[in-house]
XYZ file of C-alpha atoms in Angstrom:
720
model
C 190.591 236.134 58.033
C 191.902 239.058 55.580
C 195.421 240.562 55.801
C 195.994 244.197 54.605
C 199.226 246.512 54.449
C 199.737 249.906 55.745
C 202.885 251.582 55.456
C 205.631 249.217 57.434
C 202.512 247.211 59.185
C 200.908 244.270 57.788
C 197.660 243.095 59.182
C 196.561 239.486 59.054
C 192.837 238.764 59.903
C 190.402 236.984 61.605
C 233.616 221.569 70.459
C 241.583 221.608 71.277
C 244.234 219.364 70.115
C 242.010 216.962 68.065
C 240.042 217.290 64.697
C 236.367 217.468 64.815
C 233.415 219.078 63.904
C 231.130 221.450 66.169
C 227.718 219.308 66.594
C 228.946 216.297 65.142
C 226.696 213.548 67.282
C 228.881 210.880 66.286
C 230.293 210.381 69.480
C 229.402 207.108 70.927
C 231.705 203.899 71.455
C 233.435 203.102 68.203
C 232.672 199.525 68.657
C 229.070 199.872 68.988
C 228.956 202.359 66.104
C 230.841 200.042 63.835
C 228.218 197.540 64.788
C 225.436 199.741 63.684
C 227.436 200.822 60.341
C 227.905 197.436 59.414
C 224.542 196.753 59.314
C 223.683 196.053 55.717
C 222.013 198.878 53.945
C 220.532 196.601 51.005
C 218.647 194.760 53.767
C 215.839 196.094 55.659
C 215.975 193.579 58.403
C 218.234 193.259 61.826
C 218.065 190.113 63.672
C 218.456 189.922 67.810
C 218.731 187.032 70.076
C 217.080 187.681 73.411
C 219.576 187.344 76.426
C 219.764 188.145 79.885
C 222.964 189.664 79.967
C 223.310 192.983 81.909
C 223.416 196.494 79.871
C 226.664 197.384 78.396
C 225.851 200.750 78.511
C 228.022 202.928 80.547
C 226.198 203.780 83.958
C 227.138 207.627 83.819
C 225.526 208.098 80.321
C 222.395 205.902 80.749
C 219.954 205.181 83.306
C 220.729 201.787 84.777
C 217.201 201.026 85.075
C 215.561 201.976 82.279
C 218.780 203.003 79.781
C 217.661 206.201 79.132
C 220.336 208.567 78.173
C 221.300 211.156 81.010
C 223.651 214.132 81.267
C 226.054 214.439 83.660
C 229.322 216.291 84.829
C 232.881 215.392 85.889
C 233.651 215.274 89.435
C 237.438 215.223 89.654
C 240.935 216.365 87.783
C 241.538 212.779 86.955
C 238.129 212.234 85.384
C 238.700 215.548 83.212
C 242.106 214.532 82.047
C 240.946 211.077 81.085
C 238.194 212.571 79.386
C 237.770 211.266 75.743
C 235.634 212.456 72.704
C 235.087 208.662 71.575
C 233.814 207.807 75.133
C 231.708 211.194 75.114
C 227.644 211.002 75.572
C 226.126 211.152 71.987
C 222.857 212.157 73.088
C 224.441 215.169 75.228
C 225.518 216.941 71.707
C 223.554 219.870 71.461
C 221.900 219.826 67.902
C 220.937 223.477 67.315
C 223.931 225.957 66.611
C 223.872 229.403 68.087
C 221.409 231.541 66.357
C 222.269 235.026 65.037
C 220.655 237.700 66.817
C 219.697 241.523 66.387
C 221.646 243.236 68.017
C 224.708 240.696 68.160
C 226.297 240.294 71.550
C 229.270 242.349 71.015
C 226.801 245.749 70.428
C 225.138 245.080 73.604
C 226.414 247.381 76.428
C 224.215 246.086 79.290
C 224.166 242.332 79.168
C 222.162 239.657 81.318
C 223.562 236.783 82.290
C 221.680 233.988 84.056
C 223.816 231.281 86.259
C 221.335 228.390 86.949
C 221.796 226.829 90.199
C 219.113 224.422 91.498
C 219.545 221.879 94.247
C 222.630 220.255 93.003
C 221.953 220.340 89.285
C 220.935 217.349 86.729
C 217.713 216.809 87.820
C 214.779 216.357 85.509
C 216.977 218.261 83.057
C 219.373 215.543 82.985
C 217.191 213.112 80.825
C 218.441 213.803 77.437
C 215.153 212.724 75.622
C 212.792 214.434 78.221
C 211.096 212.550 80.868
C 207.398 212.512 82.536
C 207.498 215.207 85.111
C 204.328 216.247 86.692
C 205.724 220.160 87.908
C 209.352 220.840 86.292
C 211.324 223.726 86.166
C 211.891 225.257 83.019
C 213.236 228.757 81.527
C 211.388 230.397 78.798
C 212.072 234.481 78.939
C 215.222 234.117 76.857
C 214.270 237.086 75.016
C 215.554 238.979 78.146
C 218.897 237.323 78.406
C 222.080 236.956 76.560
C 224.198 234.105 78.184
C 223.085 231.014 80.314
C 225.333 229.513 82.578
C 224.576 225.814 83.781
C 226.190 225.539 87.536
C 226.835 223.257 89.882
C 229.394 222.042 92.305
C 230.871 219.302 90.173
C 234.307 220.255 89.112
C 233.268 220.121 85.829
C 229.603 221.124 84.839
C 228.585 219.938 81.133
C 225.271 221.661 80.355
C 222.676 219.205 79.695
C 221.872 219.155 75.677
C 218.237 220.194 76.300
C 219.352 223.710 77.688
C 221.947 224.444 74.800
C 219.188 223.554 72.191
C 216.513 226.056 73.658
C 218.972 228.757 74.581
C 220.699 228.464 71.064
C 217.408 228.626 69.377
C 217.016 232.213 70.882
C 220.536 233.481 70.261
C 221.743 232.884 73.761
C 225.046 231.879 74.674
C 225.624 228.944 76.695
C 228.516 228.405 79.492
C 229.357 225.448 81.496
C 231.194 225.797 84.739
C 234.816 224.979 86.152
C 234.954 225.002 89.798
C 237.353 224.152 92.693
C 236.769 224.807 96.119
C 237.812 223.759 99.602
C 240.427 221.491 100.488
C 240.208 219.069 97.553
C 239.706 221.959 95.266
C 243.430 223.374 96.441
C 244.829 220.344 96.177
C 243.533 219.986 92.396
C 244.730 223.505 91.822
C 248.388 222.723 92.851
C 248.500 219.819 90.422
C 247.327 221.477 87.304
C 248.588 224.694 88.024
C 252.135 223.591 88.682
C 253.695 224.179 85.192
C 252.571 224.871 81.653
C 252.001 221.527 80.517
C 249.787 220.517 83.038
C 247.457 223.731 82.918
C 247.562 223.253 79.253
C 246.402 219.721 79.290
C 243.089 221.024 81.676
C 242.588 223.603 79.080
C 242.808 221.738 75.967
C 240.409 219.110 77.649
C 237.889 222.247 78.398
C 238.195 223.453 75.080
C 237.561 219.655 73.429
C 234.341 219.084 75.591
C 232.694 222.332 74.870
C 233.515 221.828 71.154
C 232.141 218.297 71.225
C 228.798 218.951 73.055
C 228.057 222.272 71.135
C 228.244 224.528 73.892
C 230.062 227.879 74.128
C 232.626 228.298 77.123
C 233.261 228.298 80.589
C 232.668 230.209 83.843
C 236.058 229.811 85.978
C 235.626 229.723 89.511
C 238.417 229.389 91.606
C 237.386 229.248 95.337
C 240.398 228.082 97.221
C 243.493 229.960 97.859
C 246.640 229.609 95.370
C 250.373 229.264 95.735
C 252.667 231.904 94.354
C 253.294 229.309 91.589
C 249.728 228.462 91.215
C 248.329 231.904 90.786
C 250.832 233.201 88.753
C 250.017 230.135 85.961
C 246.002 230.839 86.699
C 246.616 233.792 85.120
C 248.324 232.188 81.888
C 245.944 229.120 82.068
C 243.052 231.406 81.504
C 244.607 233.469 78.782
C 245.479 230.114 77.140
C 241.956 228.861 77.325
C 240.374 231.906 75.911
C 242.792 231.916 73.186
C 242.095 228.208 72.380
C 238.472 228.397 72.633
C 238.319 231.443 70.694
C 239.767 229.700 67.966
C 237.679 226.300 68.051
C 234.483 227.797 69.118
C 232.805 230.846 67.140
C 231.035 232.811 69.651
C 232.688 231.296 72.476
C 233.191 233.172 75.876
C 235.283 232.694 79.069
C 234.442 234.426 82.167
C 236.122 234.504 85.810
C 234.340 234.643 89.133
C 235.598 237.193 91.507
C 237.472 234.865 94.113
C 241.225 234.802 94.394
C 243.016 237.885 93.988
C 246.578 238.467 92.562
C 248.494 237.361 95.659
C 246.666 234.125 95.428
C 244.551 234.820 98.796
C 240.749 233.870 98.698
C 239.203 237.122 99.237
C 235.935 238.141 97.277
C 236.052 241.751 96.218
C 232.524 242.194 95.098
C 234.250 244.472 92.409
C 236.649 244.722 89.679
C 239.881 246.543 90.984
C 243.597 246.554 90.934
C 243.941 243.552 93.095
C 241.868 241.168 90.223
C 242.189 243.316 87.091
C 244.710 240.890 85.866
C 242.398 237.917 85.550
C 239.794 240.125 83.823
C 242.477 241.223 81.167
C 243.223 237.605 80.531
C 239.404 236.610 79.245
C 236.226 238.080 78.118
C 234.658 239.086 81.403
C 234.319 239.259 85.087
C 231.463 237.966 87.281
C 231.702 239.743 90.482
C 230.534 238.447 94.057
C 227.327 239.361 95.521
C 227.783 241.496 98.596
C 228.439 244.655 96.709
C 227.267 248.103 97.566
C 226.593 251.000 95.123
C 229.862 252.264 96.216
C 231.585 249.658 94.618
C 229.784 250.406 91.559
C 231.008 254.036 91.523
C 234.689 253.049 92.012
C 234.277 250.902 89.325
C 232.539 253.000 86.901
C 235.784 255.673 87.480
C 238.148 252.692 87.598
C 240.713 253.267 84.505
C 241.128 249.520 84.497
C 237.798 249.108 83.327
C 237.378 251.607 80.408
C 235.820 250.295 77.187
C 235.081 247.113 78.462
C 232.130 247.886 81.259
C 229.851 245.573 79.462
C 232.337 242.838 80.193
C 231.614 243.359 84.028
C 228.752 241.250 85.303
C 227.288 242.309 88.953
C 226.418 239.303 90.701
C 222.827 239.332 91.866
C 221.941 236.277 94.536
C 218.071 235.904 94.097
C 218.001 234.053 97.335
C 219.293 236.989 98.863
C 221.996 235.036 101.034
C 224.418 237.399 103.255
C 224.232 241.177 102.847
C 223.150 241.885 99.431
C 220.806 244.618 97.798
C 217.697 243.177 96.757
C 216.956 239.373 95.841
C 213.655 237.565 95.870
C 210.822 239.531 94.692
C 213.168 242.944 95.097
C 215.842 241.678 92.741
C 214.820 244.538 90.541
C 216.139 246.814 93.278
C 219.538 245.363 92.579
C 219.030 245.811 88.733
C 217.970 249.253 88.930
C 221.299 250.013 90.331
C 223.402 248.049 88.356
C 221.860 249.533 85.143
C 222.134 253.199 86.633
C 225.836 252.640 86.564
C 226.079 250.910 83.119
C 226.907 247.429 84.006
C 226.053 244.232 83.096
C 224.226 241.608 85.292
C 224.646 238.151 86.400
C 221.264 236.776 88.046
C 222.151 233.982 90.187
C 219.581 231.111 90.656
C 216.528 233.034 89.499
C 215.027 229.271 89.936
C 213.934 230.750 93.369
C 210.946 231.309 92.022
C 210.338 227.455 91.647
C 212.123 226.264 94.879
C 210.292 228.395 97.143
C 206.949 227.534 96.185
C 205.027 224.946 98.208
C 202.608 224.780 95.092
C 204.541 223.875 91.891
C 201.239 224.183 89.792
C 201.771 227.921 90.442
C 205.146 227.774 88.827
C 204.067 229.332 85.335
C 202.577 232.563 87.208
C 205.514 233.165 89.678
C 207.877 232.862 86.970
C 206.113 235.211 84.871
C 205.617 237.634 88.124
C 209.529 237.319 88.870
C 210.663 238.215 85.110
C 207.810 241.240 84.823
C 209.431 242.381 88.023
C 212.688 242.974 86.241
C 211.570 243.855 82.653
C 212.124 247.420 83.108
C 216.097 246.650 83.432
C 216.231 244.103 80.518
C 216.842 244.602 77.020
C 215.161 242.591 74.685
C 217.200 240.964 71.833
C 215.534 239.457 68.646
C 216.192 236.086 67.432
C 217.351 236.439 63.577
C 215.932 233.638 61.701
C 215.764 233.119 58.036
C 212.574 231.765 56.242
C 210.784 229.406 57.460
C 209.982 230.765 60.747
C 207.784 228.515 62.712
C 206.518 228.491 66.111
C 203.800 226.833 68.278
C 204.960 228.923 71.250
C 205.834 225.206 73.104
C 207.707 226.015 76.494
C 209.181 222.538 76.510
C 206.742 221.114 79.075
C 203.207 220.447 79.585
C 200.282 218.357 80.821
C 199.993 216.568 77.355
C 201.431 216.669 74.019
C 199.321 217.750 71.302
C 199.606 217.364 67.441
C 197.598 219.375 65.045
C 195.314 220.291 67.953
C 194.543 216.706 69.178
C 196.138 215.087 72.162
C 198.797 212.551 71.233
C 200.028 211.493 74.839
C 197.976 212.394 77.982
C 200.580 212.844 80.193
C 202.669 215.448 82.108
C 206.249 215.881 80.188
C 209.374 217.786 80.211
C 212.001 218.524 77.334
C 213.608 221.764 76.861
C 214.570 220.423 73.194
C 211.091 220.889 72.106
C 210.831 224.291 73.497
C 209.893 226.749 70.447
C 210.784 230.357 69.443
C 209.199 231.990 72.498
C 206.726 234.997 72.557
C 206.722 237.845 74.973
C 205.074 237.462 78.356
C 203.239 240.297 80.159
C 200.429 241.971 81.846
C 199.691 245.499 80.736
C 197.056 248.089 82.009
C 194.494 249.533 79.751
C 192.597 252.801 80.336
C 189.486 252.407 81.911
C 190.376 249.536 84.149
C 190.883 247.319 80.987
C 193.751 244.732 81.029
C 195.584 242.621 78.630
C 197.882 239.560 79.497
C 200.032 236.940 77.451
C 200.725 233.665 79.219
C 201.610 229.987 78.221
C 198.611 228.107 79.112
C 198.695 224.188 78.748
C 195.155 223.567 78.711
C 195.214 223.268 75.318
C 197.352 223.324 72.443
C 197.821 223.000 68.712
C 201.315 221.168 68.826
C 203.688 220.583 72.056
C 202.786 221.386 75.445
C 201.192 224.713 75.474
C 199.573 227.415 73.313
C 199.995 231.220 74.086
C 196.693 232.471 75.772
C 196.093 236.106 75.396
C 193.359 237.468 77.578
C 191.811 240.624 78.799
C 189.333 242.922 79.384
C 188.078 245.838 76.785
C 186.373 248.771 78.831
C 183.451 250.108 77.372
C 185.070 253.211 76.726
C 188.055 251.837 74.641
C 187.221 252.041 71.067
C 190.262 251.740 69.317
C 192.038 247.837 68.922
C 194.060 246.504 71.597
C 197.478 245.726 70.346
C 199.019 242.445 71.693
C 202.728 242.184 71.046
C 203.385 238.429 70.514
C 206.890 238.280 69.018
C 209.829 240.362 68.310
C 212.234 239.225 65.775
C 214.440 239.620 62.894
C 213.421 237.389 59.923
C 214.128 238.683 56.109
C 211.152 238.001 54.153
C 210.746 236.524 50.690
C 209.400 238.517 47.879
C 206.259 236.130 48.318
C 205.489 235.365 51.632
C 203.000 232.879 53.257
C 201.615 233.723 56.380
C 199.498 230.936 58.658
C 198.004 231.631 61.947
C 196.437 229.016 63.800
C 194.241 230.512 66.647
C 190.798 230.160 68.575
C 189.205 233.228 69.553
C 186.723 233.883 72.137
C 183.009 235.330 70.527
C 182.531 239.006 70.764
C 185.714 240.056 69.425
C 187.540 240.525 65.734
C 191.423 239.734 65.495
C 193.697 240.498 62.905
C 197.597 239.934 62.963
C 199.802 242.982 62.555
C 203.459 242.472 61.257
C 205.722 245.331 61.629
C 208.840 245.301 59.366
C 212.094 247.230 59.481
C 214.348 248.925 56.512
C 211.468 251.347 55.714
C 213.368 253.117 53.079
C 213.918 249.789 51.250
C 210.607 247.657 52.193
C 208.075 247.850 49.490
C 204.533 246.378 49.997
C 203.287 245.522 46.884
C 200.337 243.048 47.221
C 198.266 241.322 49.760
C 195.732 238.805 49.412
C 194.455 236.067 51.365
C 194.663 232.376 50.184
C 191.138 230.584 50.009
C 190.293 227.295 50.996
C 190.244 224.769 48.205
C 187.709 222.189 47.637
C 189.828 220.139 45.191
C 193.520 219.688 44.379
C 194.303 222.711 41.839
C 196.591 222.483 38.868
C 199.455 224.567 39.804
C 201.170 225.983 36.848
C 203.053 228.732 38.807
C 205.939 226.701 40.628
C 205.991 229.760 43.044
C 202.548 228.553 44.418
C 203.659 225.481 45.178
C 203.746 225.961 48.722
C 200.557 227.715 48.812
C 198.532 224.718 47.165
C 199.675 222.555 49.834
C 197.905 224.728 52.385
C 194.531 225.439 50.310
C 192.821 222.595 52.233
C 193.594 224.297 55.660
C 193.269 227.750 54.840
C 190.298 229.625 55.994
C 188.824 226.506 57.916
C 187.806 225.678 61.323
C 188.530 222.374 63.152
C 185.865 220.454 65.000
C 187.746 221.925 68.342
C 187.185 225.532 67.320
C 190.598 226.192 65.757
C 190.678 228.524 62.695
C 193.521 228.225 59.927
C 194.194 231.951 58.525
C 196.319 232.494 55.511
C 197.665 235.267 53.466
C 199.985 235.610 50.785
C 202.473 238.921 50.601
C 204.413 240.377 47.736
C 207.301 242.307 49.483
C 210.501 243.651 48.496
C 213.671 244.518 50.794
C 211.654 243.718 54.234
C 212.273 242.227 57.423
C 209.973 241.274 59.810
C 210.491 243.258 63.243
C 207.429 242.317 64.961
C 204.223 240.414 65.331
C 201.223 241.762 67.096
C 197.559 240.598 67.608
C 195.025 243.339 67.098
C 191.836 242.732 69.274
C 188.847 244.538 68.487
C 185.362 244.272 70.082
C 182.945 243.011 67.704
C 179.673 244.828 68.926
C 178.330 247.662 70.885
C 180.414 249.385 73.406
C 180.572 247.866 76.772
C 182.962 246.145 78.943
C 184.271 242.970 76.884
C 186.330 240.105 78.358
C 188.198 238.090 75.973
C 190.659 235.698 75.089
C 192.345 234.468 72.139
C 194.675 231.124 72.199
C 197.296 231.125 69.561
C 198.339 227.676 68.449
C 200.778 228.376 65.670
C 202.327 230.886 63.531
C 204.285 230.300 60.211
C 205.996 232.773 58.146
C 206.947 230.592 54.772
C 208.987 231.410 51.615
C 206.157 230.763 48.913
C 208.709 229.434 46.285
C 210.071 226.735 48.339
C 209.335 223.247 47.207
C 207.954 219.882 48.886
C 211.085 218.209 50.635
C 212.526 215.236 48.755
C 215.176 214.324 51.259
C 215.184 210.800 52.374
C 215.628 209.481 56.004
C 218.984 207.372 54.934
C 220.999 204.807 56.689
C 218.707 204.088 59.833
C 220.499 201.404 61.782
C 219.888 199.874 65.386
C 222.266 199.121 68.114
C 222.822 199.004 71.776
C 220.046 196.790 72.318
C 219.082 195.466 75.655
C 216.246 193.390 76.667
C 214.480 193.885 79.899
C 211.892 191.691 81.603
C 209.401 193.003 84.156
C 207.120 195.728 84.748
C 208.378 199.026 83.240
C 208.365 202.280 85.171
C 206.494 204.232 82.565
C 202.698 204.317 82.556
C 202.545 202.858 79.102
C 204.424 199.629 80.601
C 202.940 198.777 83.669
C 202.495 195.010 83.850
C 205.579 192.307 83.642
C 206.370 191.582 79.790
C 209.375 191.957 77.473
C 211.034 195.365 76.816
C 213.003 196.506 73.927
C 215.576 199.148 74.628
C 217.741 200.388 71.563
C 219.426 203.139 69.800
C 218.316 204.187 66.592
C 220.631 206.386 64.456
C 219.966 207.798 60.753
C 220.812 210.272 58.029
C 218.688 213.583 57.435
C 219.746 217.189 57.071
C 218.738 218.212 60.443
C 218.084 222.102 59.268
C 215.356 220.676 57.344
C 213.618 218.945 60.043
C 211.706 220.765 62.870
C 211.813 217.154 64.686
C 211.063 213.671 63.877
C 208.200 211.164 64.911
C 209.608 207.590 65.863
C 207.038 204.753 65.464
C 206.892 200.850 65.722
C 204.594 198.268 64.638
C 204.174 194.534 64.789
C 204.680 192.944 61.462
C 204.484 189.010 62.161
C 204.734 186.659 65.234
C 204.412 185.393 67.547
C 200.990 184.101 66.598
C 200.863 183.829 62.647
C 197.068 184.409 63.007
C 197.451 187.915 63.968
C 197.555 190.537 61.257
C 200.266 193.215 61.264
C 199.745 196.019 63.352
C 199.267 199.834 63.211
C 201.932 202.209 63.582
C 202.232 203.256 67.065
C 204.210 206.420 68.127
C 207.027 205.731 70.316
C 208.043 209.473 70.746
C 209.603 212.318 69.214
C 213.353 213.048 68.356
C 215.061 216.129 68.220
C 218.119 214.853 66.751
C 219.241 211.789 64.039
C 219.545 209.621 67.180
C 216.649 208.352 69.508
C 216.810 205.839 72.383
C 213.971 203.685 72.714
C 213.202 202.604 76.192
C 210.971 200.311 77.917
C 208.890 199.477 74.991
C 206.680 196.430 75.715
C 206.930 194.233 72.573
C 205.230 190.802 71.707
C 206.966 187.596 72.806
C 209.572 185.955 71.092
C 209.633 185.094 68.048
C 208.406 188.281 66.459
C 209.645 190.905 63.514
C 208.844 194.677 64.315
C 209.339 197.454 61.715
C 210.717 200.915 63.409
C 209.707 203.771 61.420
C 211.124 207.558 61.611
C 209.167 210.181 60.068
C 210.666 213.627 59.351
C 208.247 216.487 60.310
C 209.513 219.425 58.165
C 210.897 222.655 58.823
C 209.004 224.158 56.153
C 205.615 223.130 57.320
C 204.954 220.778 54.568
C 204.068 216.965 54.883
C 206.947 214.666 54.241
C 205.826 211.600 51.914
C 205.743 208.060 53.444
C 207.994 206.857 50.895
C 210.854 209.187 52.324
C 210.542 208.088 55.778
C 213.226 205.497 57.458
C 212.412 201.844 57.985
C 214.173 199.279 59.418
C 213.017 195.648 60.631
C 213.863 193.726 63.814
C 213.446 190.161 64.130
C 214.226 188.499 67.370
C 214.290 184.991 68.734
C 214.877 183.313 72.426
C 218.189 182.172 73.164
C 218.572 178.364 72.607
C 218.914 176.491 75.799
C 222.204 174.748 76.474
């Protein structure tokens, strides 16, 4: 697989008021954590006595049947005001910081917000470590949107961390929801908006929650009438919340929903005007109600109160098309056409309609892609900005199986948006001569995760030039020596090459391009800059028994940043209509100067152990037996790990004649925290070993002597 350079194109062939750290996962109950930290690190083992006591874990954070960690919202003002960081759910802390993007949000003049409202919320996505799900809802068209809002009718909706992780990887801001409505909402508002002390207490808690859980702000939705005092203080509450959040959460936003007006009446305006402008002036943006007409937009465009902040007005579009609205459903594009015509941002409410309206959920990917393709002419692509290394297997965070290096690791349907990697562009386009090209996620085969990127199409006989399939839109500064690795599976009758388009043409210089050939042995590497290359020489140029090909090339560049990745597809044979497919398994773009990781997994501890007997709920533990449920925590630089693989094995017992067992994969962890649930283990007495393997973000294997290990022995409680 060769790589050539031409101009600026390269072708590769074949969480206020408290002091805490954003994104800190150290939020579990202090006694449990102290127990964990008290485990002597100079000892490799922990001992447990099995008992039949009920689980001590809080039911709001852990499933009562399986002890799986779950996400949830807060139901009342009392629950919000009593919230404590020390009692927060450690598993719902987002581990991915908000990635930079090009262009930055502040420079986007027509933004797109998605408000995710689906069947009451906290469905499959409430499981912080993922779940088995045959046909889950997921979102993966991140390049089209700027802000993601998780919406439910809980008073305080805290976004599940899986959504925050996925959005942040793509540079998308995540907002929770604070909503009051009906009689109970009015009572709550009169209580917390009665005076400065009370509204500041609520705002402080909202800031603390956002900071603790790692998301970026709030949509404020007061859908009930307010008294004269309450509406005056609502304005002060909004301004105080916005100021405090900006001070403590970088890149944060507070948006106000079009509901009450200046006299406190609940009167949806369907526009920004003089009766609701004071709320707009007190925060970062305004989300209009859905029953607008083009005349509303025309009035707003000329309204003096909006000048200079048109991008901060998000015109609401209800995809379910409830009431008198423009567009909706598969005509949502009609609403966006009018919104963009007048230069406004948009808020797309409940695009999960494409899932909820389906009788056959197996057609979800097809319908999701169709819906977003209809809108694509009115959406603006932003590029995640990432330093090297850049790696993506195109995993969408769900699938029919879990793959590892082209092999099935688990044969079950699954869902975990924390597993989602940087997403490619999905589309279908027509070519001259009745040819076509499409790009979609396919779960039938994959290199890593749950799906691959499948390019399909037809090259017509009259088409002689290569078909260029755009895969990724990025902003990645490249190293002076860069290694590009592509794992792919093409159909017969085509030749493919990877084209890398760069920016900064006046600064970017392409000096050399060369293939990395396979090596039959372990070469002596004198040039430290080639260490990374030597790690891949056993793979480069090879094909796996399952048809995956690994192509590698080394680039020598100066002052270049990667902007687009495309696959060039050309017929390999006589002129004739040529159907084709090419499955993309993974792309890696690495700095050749990177060294092999030397960090160790340290401080691995075990706590919150719960023993259960009986048949488990998972397919892996259907028979009555002893089940281990426990939390593992360890230290490792999260920026160096793509994820972690957690294993267990029996070391000895109960039968001494049985030799130690092999390592068995328990699951993947996307933070330095993992809950083992329903693990069927041998009867006591027994000694187990639990092992944590980092999967390097640099694409390099991590030596076993750098893995984390901890032994767990257990015995039956003595009879009294």
